[in-house]
Tab-separated table of C-alpha atoms and ligand atoms in Angstrom:
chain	number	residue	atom	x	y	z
A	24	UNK	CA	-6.309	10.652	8.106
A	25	UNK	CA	-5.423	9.827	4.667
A	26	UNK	CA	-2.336	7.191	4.279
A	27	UNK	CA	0.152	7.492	1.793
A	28	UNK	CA	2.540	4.599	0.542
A	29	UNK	CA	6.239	5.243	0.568
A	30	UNK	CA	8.359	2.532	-1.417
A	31	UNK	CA	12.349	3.080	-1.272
A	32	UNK	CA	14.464	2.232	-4.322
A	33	UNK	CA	17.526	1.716	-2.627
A	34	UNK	CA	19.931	0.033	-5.239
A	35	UNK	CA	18.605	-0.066	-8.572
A	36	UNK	CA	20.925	-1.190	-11.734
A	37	UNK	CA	22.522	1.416	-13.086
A	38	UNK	CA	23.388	3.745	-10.379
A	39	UNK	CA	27.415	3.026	-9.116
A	40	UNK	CA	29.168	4.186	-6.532
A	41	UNK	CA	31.033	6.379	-8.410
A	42	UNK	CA	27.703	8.056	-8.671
A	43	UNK	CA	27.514	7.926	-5.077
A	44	UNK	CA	30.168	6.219	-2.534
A	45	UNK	CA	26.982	5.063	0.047
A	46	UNK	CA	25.261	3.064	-2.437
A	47	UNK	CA	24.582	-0.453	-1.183
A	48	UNK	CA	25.253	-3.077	-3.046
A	49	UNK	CA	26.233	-6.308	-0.928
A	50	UNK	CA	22.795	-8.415	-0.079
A	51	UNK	CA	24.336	-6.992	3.527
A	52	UNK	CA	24.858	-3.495	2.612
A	53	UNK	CA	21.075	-3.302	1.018
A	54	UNK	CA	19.590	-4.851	4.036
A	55	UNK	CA	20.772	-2.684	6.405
A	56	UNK	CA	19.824	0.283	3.576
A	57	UNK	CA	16.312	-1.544	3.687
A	58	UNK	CA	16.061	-1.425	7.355
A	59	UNK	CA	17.251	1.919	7.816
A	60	UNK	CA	14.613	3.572	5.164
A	61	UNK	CA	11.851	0.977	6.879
A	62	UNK	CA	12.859	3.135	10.458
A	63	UNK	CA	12.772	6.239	8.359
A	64	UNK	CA	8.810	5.586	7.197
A	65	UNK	CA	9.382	3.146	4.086
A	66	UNK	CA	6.723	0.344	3.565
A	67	UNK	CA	7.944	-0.954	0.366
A	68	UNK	CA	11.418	-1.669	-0.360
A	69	UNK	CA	11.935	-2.274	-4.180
A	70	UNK	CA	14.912	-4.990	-4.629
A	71	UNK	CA	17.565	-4.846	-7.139
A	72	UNK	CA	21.084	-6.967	-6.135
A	73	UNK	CA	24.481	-7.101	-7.445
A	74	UNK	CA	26.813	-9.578	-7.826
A	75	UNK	CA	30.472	-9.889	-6.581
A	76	UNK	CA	31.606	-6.787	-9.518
A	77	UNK	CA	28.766	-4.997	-8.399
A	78	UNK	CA	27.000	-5.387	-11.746
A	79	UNK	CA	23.310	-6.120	-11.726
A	80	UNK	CA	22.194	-9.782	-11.630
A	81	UNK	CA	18.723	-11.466	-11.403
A	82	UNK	CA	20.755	-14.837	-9.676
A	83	UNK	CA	18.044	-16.433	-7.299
A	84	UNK	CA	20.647	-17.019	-4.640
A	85	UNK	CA	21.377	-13.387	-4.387
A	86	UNK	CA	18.006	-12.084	-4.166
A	87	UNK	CA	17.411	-14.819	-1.304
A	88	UNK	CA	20.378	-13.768	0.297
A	89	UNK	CA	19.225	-10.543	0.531
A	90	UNK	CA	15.450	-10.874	1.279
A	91	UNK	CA	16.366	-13.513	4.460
A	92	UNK	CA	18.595	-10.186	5.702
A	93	UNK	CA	15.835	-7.700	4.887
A	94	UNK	CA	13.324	-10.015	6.530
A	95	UNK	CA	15.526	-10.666	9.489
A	96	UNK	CA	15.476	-6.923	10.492
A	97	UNK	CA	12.229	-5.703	9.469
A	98	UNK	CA	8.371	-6.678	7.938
A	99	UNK	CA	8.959	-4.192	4.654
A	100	UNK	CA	6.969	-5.624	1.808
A	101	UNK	CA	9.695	-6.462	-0.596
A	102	UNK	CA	9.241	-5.414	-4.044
A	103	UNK	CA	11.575	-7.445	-6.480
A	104	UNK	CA	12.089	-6.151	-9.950
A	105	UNK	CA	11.523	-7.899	-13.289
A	106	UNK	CA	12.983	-5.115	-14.960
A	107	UNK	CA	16.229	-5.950	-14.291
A	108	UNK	CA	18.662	-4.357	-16.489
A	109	UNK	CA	19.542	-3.579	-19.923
A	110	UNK	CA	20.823	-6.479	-21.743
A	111	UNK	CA	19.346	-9.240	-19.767
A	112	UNK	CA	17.039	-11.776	-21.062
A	113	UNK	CA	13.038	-11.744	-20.187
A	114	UNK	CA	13.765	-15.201	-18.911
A	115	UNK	CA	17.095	-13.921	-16.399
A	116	UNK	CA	14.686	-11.224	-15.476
A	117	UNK	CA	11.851	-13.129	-14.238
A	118	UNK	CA	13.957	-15.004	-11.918
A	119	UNK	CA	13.605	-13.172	-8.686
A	120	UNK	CA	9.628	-14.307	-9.059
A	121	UNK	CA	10.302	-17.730	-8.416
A	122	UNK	CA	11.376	-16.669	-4.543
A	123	UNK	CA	7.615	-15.791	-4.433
A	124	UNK	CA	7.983	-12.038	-3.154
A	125	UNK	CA	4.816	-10.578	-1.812
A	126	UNK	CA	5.181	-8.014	-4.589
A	127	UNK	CA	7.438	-7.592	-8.227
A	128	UNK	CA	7.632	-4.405	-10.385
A	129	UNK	CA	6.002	-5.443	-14.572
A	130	UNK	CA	6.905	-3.076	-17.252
A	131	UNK	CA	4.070	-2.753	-19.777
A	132	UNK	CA	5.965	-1.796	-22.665
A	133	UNK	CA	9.397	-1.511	-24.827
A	134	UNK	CA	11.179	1.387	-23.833
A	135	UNK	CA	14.628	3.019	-25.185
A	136	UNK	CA	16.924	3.253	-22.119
A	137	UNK	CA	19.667	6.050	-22.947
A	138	UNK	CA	21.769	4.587	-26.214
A	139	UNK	CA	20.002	1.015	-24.599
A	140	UNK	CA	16.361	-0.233	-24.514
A	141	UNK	CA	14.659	-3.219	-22.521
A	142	UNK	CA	12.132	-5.083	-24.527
A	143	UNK	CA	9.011	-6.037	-23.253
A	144	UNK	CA	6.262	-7.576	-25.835
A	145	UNK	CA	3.116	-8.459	-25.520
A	146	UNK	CA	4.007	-11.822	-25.033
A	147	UNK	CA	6.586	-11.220	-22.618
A	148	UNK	CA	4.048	-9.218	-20.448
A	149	UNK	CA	1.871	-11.761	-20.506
A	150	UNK	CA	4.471	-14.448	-19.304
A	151	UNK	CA	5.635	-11.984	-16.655
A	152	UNK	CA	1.813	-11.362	-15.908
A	153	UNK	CA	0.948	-15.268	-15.468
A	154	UNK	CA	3.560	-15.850	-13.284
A	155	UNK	CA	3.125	-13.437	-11.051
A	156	UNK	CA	-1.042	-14.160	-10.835
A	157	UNK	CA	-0.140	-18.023	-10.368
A	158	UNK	CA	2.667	-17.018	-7.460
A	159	UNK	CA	-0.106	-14.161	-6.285
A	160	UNK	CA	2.483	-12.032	-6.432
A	161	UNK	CA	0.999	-8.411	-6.479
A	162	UNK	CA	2.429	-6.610	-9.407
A	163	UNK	CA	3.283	-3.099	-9.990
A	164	UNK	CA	2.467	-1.859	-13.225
A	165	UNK	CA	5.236	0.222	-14.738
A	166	UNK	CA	4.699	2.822	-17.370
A	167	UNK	CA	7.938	4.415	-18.801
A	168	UNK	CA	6.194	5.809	-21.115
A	169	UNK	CA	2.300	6.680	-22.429
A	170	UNK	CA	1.444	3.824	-24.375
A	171	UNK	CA	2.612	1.765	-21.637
A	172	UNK	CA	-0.999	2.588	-19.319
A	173	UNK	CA	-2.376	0.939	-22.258
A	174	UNK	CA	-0.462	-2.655	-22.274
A	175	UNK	CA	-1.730	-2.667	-19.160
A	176	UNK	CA	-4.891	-2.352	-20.203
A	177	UNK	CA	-4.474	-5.223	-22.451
A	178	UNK	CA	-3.261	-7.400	-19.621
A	179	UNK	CA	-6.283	-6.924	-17.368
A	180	UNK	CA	-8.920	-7.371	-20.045
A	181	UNK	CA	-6.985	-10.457	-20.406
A	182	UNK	CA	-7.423	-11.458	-17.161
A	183	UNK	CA	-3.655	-11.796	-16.266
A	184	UNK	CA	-3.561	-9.106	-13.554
A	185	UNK	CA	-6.041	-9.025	-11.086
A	186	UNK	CA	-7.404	-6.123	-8.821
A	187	UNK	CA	-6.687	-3.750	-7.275
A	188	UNK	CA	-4.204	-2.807	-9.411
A	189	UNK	CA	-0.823	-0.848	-8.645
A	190	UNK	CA	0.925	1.003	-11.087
A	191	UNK	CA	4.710	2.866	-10.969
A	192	UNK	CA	4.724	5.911	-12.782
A	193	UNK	CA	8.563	5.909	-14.105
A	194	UNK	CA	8.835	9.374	-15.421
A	195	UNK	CA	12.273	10.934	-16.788
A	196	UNK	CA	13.998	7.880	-17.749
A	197	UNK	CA	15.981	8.988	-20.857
A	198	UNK	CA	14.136	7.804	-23.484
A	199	UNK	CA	10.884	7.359	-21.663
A	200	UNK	CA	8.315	9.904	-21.112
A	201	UNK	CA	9.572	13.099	-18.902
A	202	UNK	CA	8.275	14.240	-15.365
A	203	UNK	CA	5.127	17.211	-16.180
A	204	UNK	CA	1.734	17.541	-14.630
A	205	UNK	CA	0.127	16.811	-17.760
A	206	UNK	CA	2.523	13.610	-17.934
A	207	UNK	CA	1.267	12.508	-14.706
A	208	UNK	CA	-2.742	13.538	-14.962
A	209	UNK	CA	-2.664	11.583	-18.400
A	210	UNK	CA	-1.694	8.466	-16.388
A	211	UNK	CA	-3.979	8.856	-13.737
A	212	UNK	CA	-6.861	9.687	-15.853
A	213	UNK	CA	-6.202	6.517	-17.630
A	214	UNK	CA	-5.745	4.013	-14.801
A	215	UNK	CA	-9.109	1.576	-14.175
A	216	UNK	CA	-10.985	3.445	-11.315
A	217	UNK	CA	-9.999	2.394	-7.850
A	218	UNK	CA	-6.538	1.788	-8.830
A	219	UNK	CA	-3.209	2.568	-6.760
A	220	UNK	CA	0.013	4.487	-8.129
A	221	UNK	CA	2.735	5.104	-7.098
A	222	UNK	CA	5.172	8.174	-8.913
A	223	UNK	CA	8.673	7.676	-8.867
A	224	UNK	CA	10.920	10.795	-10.767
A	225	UNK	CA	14.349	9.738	-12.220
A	226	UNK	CA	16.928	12.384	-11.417
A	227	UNK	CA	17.513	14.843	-8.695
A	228	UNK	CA	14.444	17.477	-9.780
A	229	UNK	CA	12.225	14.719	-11.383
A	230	UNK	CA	12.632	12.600	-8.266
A	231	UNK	CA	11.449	15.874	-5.607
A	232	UNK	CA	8.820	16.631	-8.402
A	233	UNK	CA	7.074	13.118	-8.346
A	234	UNK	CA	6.918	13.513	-4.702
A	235	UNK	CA	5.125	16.508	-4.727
A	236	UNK	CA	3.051	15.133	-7.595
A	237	UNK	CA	2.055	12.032	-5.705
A	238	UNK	CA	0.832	14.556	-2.779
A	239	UNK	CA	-1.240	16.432	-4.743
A	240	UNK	CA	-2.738	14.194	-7.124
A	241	UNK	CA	-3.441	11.093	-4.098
A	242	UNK	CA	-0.744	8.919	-5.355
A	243	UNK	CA	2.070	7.079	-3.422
A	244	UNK	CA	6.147	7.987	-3.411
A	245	UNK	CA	8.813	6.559	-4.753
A	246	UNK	CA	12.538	7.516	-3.783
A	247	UNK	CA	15.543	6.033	-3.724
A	248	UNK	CA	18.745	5.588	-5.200
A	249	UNK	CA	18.019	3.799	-7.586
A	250	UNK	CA	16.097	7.007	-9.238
A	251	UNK	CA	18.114	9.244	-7.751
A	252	UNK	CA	21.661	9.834	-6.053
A	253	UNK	CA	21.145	13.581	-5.221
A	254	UNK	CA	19.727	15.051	-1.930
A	255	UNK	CA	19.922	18.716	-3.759
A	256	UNK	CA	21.572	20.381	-6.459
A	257	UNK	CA	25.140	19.135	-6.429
A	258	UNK	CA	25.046	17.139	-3.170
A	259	UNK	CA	25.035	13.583	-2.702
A	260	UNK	CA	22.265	11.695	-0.527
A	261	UNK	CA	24.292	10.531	2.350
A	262	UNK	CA	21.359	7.566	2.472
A	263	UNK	CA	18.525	6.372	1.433
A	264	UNK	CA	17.093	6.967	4.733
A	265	UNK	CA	17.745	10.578	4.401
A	266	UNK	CA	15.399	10.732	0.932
A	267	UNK	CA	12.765	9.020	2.437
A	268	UNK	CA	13.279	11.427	5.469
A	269	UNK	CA	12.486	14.382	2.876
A	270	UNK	CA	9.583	12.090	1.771
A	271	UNK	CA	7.788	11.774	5.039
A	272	UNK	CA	8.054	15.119	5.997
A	273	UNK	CA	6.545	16.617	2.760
A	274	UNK	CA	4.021	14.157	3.271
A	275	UNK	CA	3.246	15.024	6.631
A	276	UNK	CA	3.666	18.600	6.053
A	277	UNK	CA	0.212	18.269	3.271
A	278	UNK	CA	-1.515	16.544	6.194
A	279	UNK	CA	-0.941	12.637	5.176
A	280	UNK	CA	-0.388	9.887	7.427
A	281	UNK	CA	2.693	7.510	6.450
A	282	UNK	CA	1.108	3.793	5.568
A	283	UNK	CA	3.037	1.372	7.458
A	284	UNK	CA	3.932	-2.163	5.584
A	285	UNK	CA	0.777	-4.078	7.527
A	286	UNK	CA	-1.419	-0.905	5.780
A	287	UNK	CA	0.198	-1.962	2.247
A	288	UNK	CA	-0.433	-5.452	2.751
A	289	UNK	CA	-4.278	-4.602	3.376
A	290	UNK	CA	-4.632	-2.065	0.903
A	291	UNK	CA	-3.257	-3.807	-2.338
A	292	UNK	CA	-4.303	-7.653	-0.931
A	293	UNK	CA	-1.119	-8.688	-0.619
A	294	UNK	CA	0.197	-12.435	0.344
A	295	UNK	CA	1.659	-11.375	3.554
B	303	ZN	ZN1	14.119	-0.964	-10.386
């Protein structure tokens, strides 16, 4: 049977809790998020941390706090994020690299972020790239919007990111490109052959939407909520757990087997 990848988002930066009261956001409260989506069929967990305001940070001593927790309770390949959020330097961002992660997220391209926008240059790709491929940290290559596929284009004929190749498919950020087939078959069409992707839908309906996408089109899921806060129409996820619940069962439902984090680390080469 076919395996499918499912990462869990379980923080992110922007969501609060007065989006939703059972957000974590202690390096406890995300571990114990972690472990619960690992038990619910998670392989991936993709890190974001806050500090003692619960405002985003990229502070090493954070992230470590929170990946000895996560590691403690479960093997989930742990995802951190460069992206970190709006406002924060390239260099604040890269941080989390430095713990050598077995895998980090690399945005390919500027992208406006509601009234906000998170730069990424050439050159600052390319920095984010080097580091990782020195570290052999396995990126994932995130496209916010169409142009991005193609930065990452630029950083493989470069030589900076080495295969196989993962992308994230970030689709509905406001300001970025929106959730549609046509949205999604552009990116996979474009991808070098033999790549892996994962889709990951910001917002209630774009988040349910990438997950059927993913299905059909052979890709991996993303949920989370970091992308979204909503189990359905009105009503809050009680957990993370419960989205990747949904996740699973869709996925099982189309006849998929759920990859387990010792299938990730095969299939995308990771560190372990
Ligand atoms: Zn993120």
């Amino acid at each position: 049977m076919e395996k499918i990848v499912i990462t869990c988002a379980v923080t992110g930066a922007e969501t609060t809790r007065k989006h939703n009261p059972n957000l974590p956001v202690t390096p406890e409260q995300i571990a114990d998020s972690a472990h619960e989506a690992y038990l619910a069929g998670a392989s991936i967990v993709h890190l974001h941390v806050r500090d003692e305001q619960e405002k985003p940070t990229q502070d090493v001593k954070v992230f470590k706090k929170a990946m000895e927790l996560i590691r403690k309770k479960c093997d989930l390949v742990i995802e951190v994020t460069t992206g970190g959020a709006v406002g924060m330097t390239p260099q604040e961002r890269l941080q989390p690299v430095t713990l050598d992660p077995e895998m980090a997220s690399l945005d390919c391209g500027t992208v406006n972020f509601g009234d906000e926008h998170i730069v990424n240059t050439l050159p600052i790709m390319r920095e984010f790239a080097s580091q990782m491929k020195a570290r052999r940290v396995r990126p994932t290559l995130e496209c916010f919007d169409l142009s991005h596929v193609y930065g990452s284009h630029v950083l493989i004929k470069e030589g900076l990111v080495e295969p196989p190749y993962h992308y994230g498919f970030v689709l509905n950020v406001p300001g970025g490109v929106k959730y549609e087939p046509e949205v999604l078959d552009f990116f996979v069409r474009r991808v070098p052959a033999g790549s892996f992707w994962t889709v990951m839908g910001i917002g209630g309906k774009a988040s349910l939407m990438s997950i059927y996408g993913a299905v059909a089109m052979g890709g991996f899921i993303r949920v989370g909520m970091e992308d979204n806060v909503y189990f359905s129409k009105g009503v809050l996820a009680k957990s993370n757990a419960q989205l990747v619940e949904r996740a699973v069962r869709i996925a099982k439902e189309s006849g998929l087997e759920i990859a387990k984090p010792g299938d990730v680390r095969k299939l995308l080469q990771l560190r372990g």
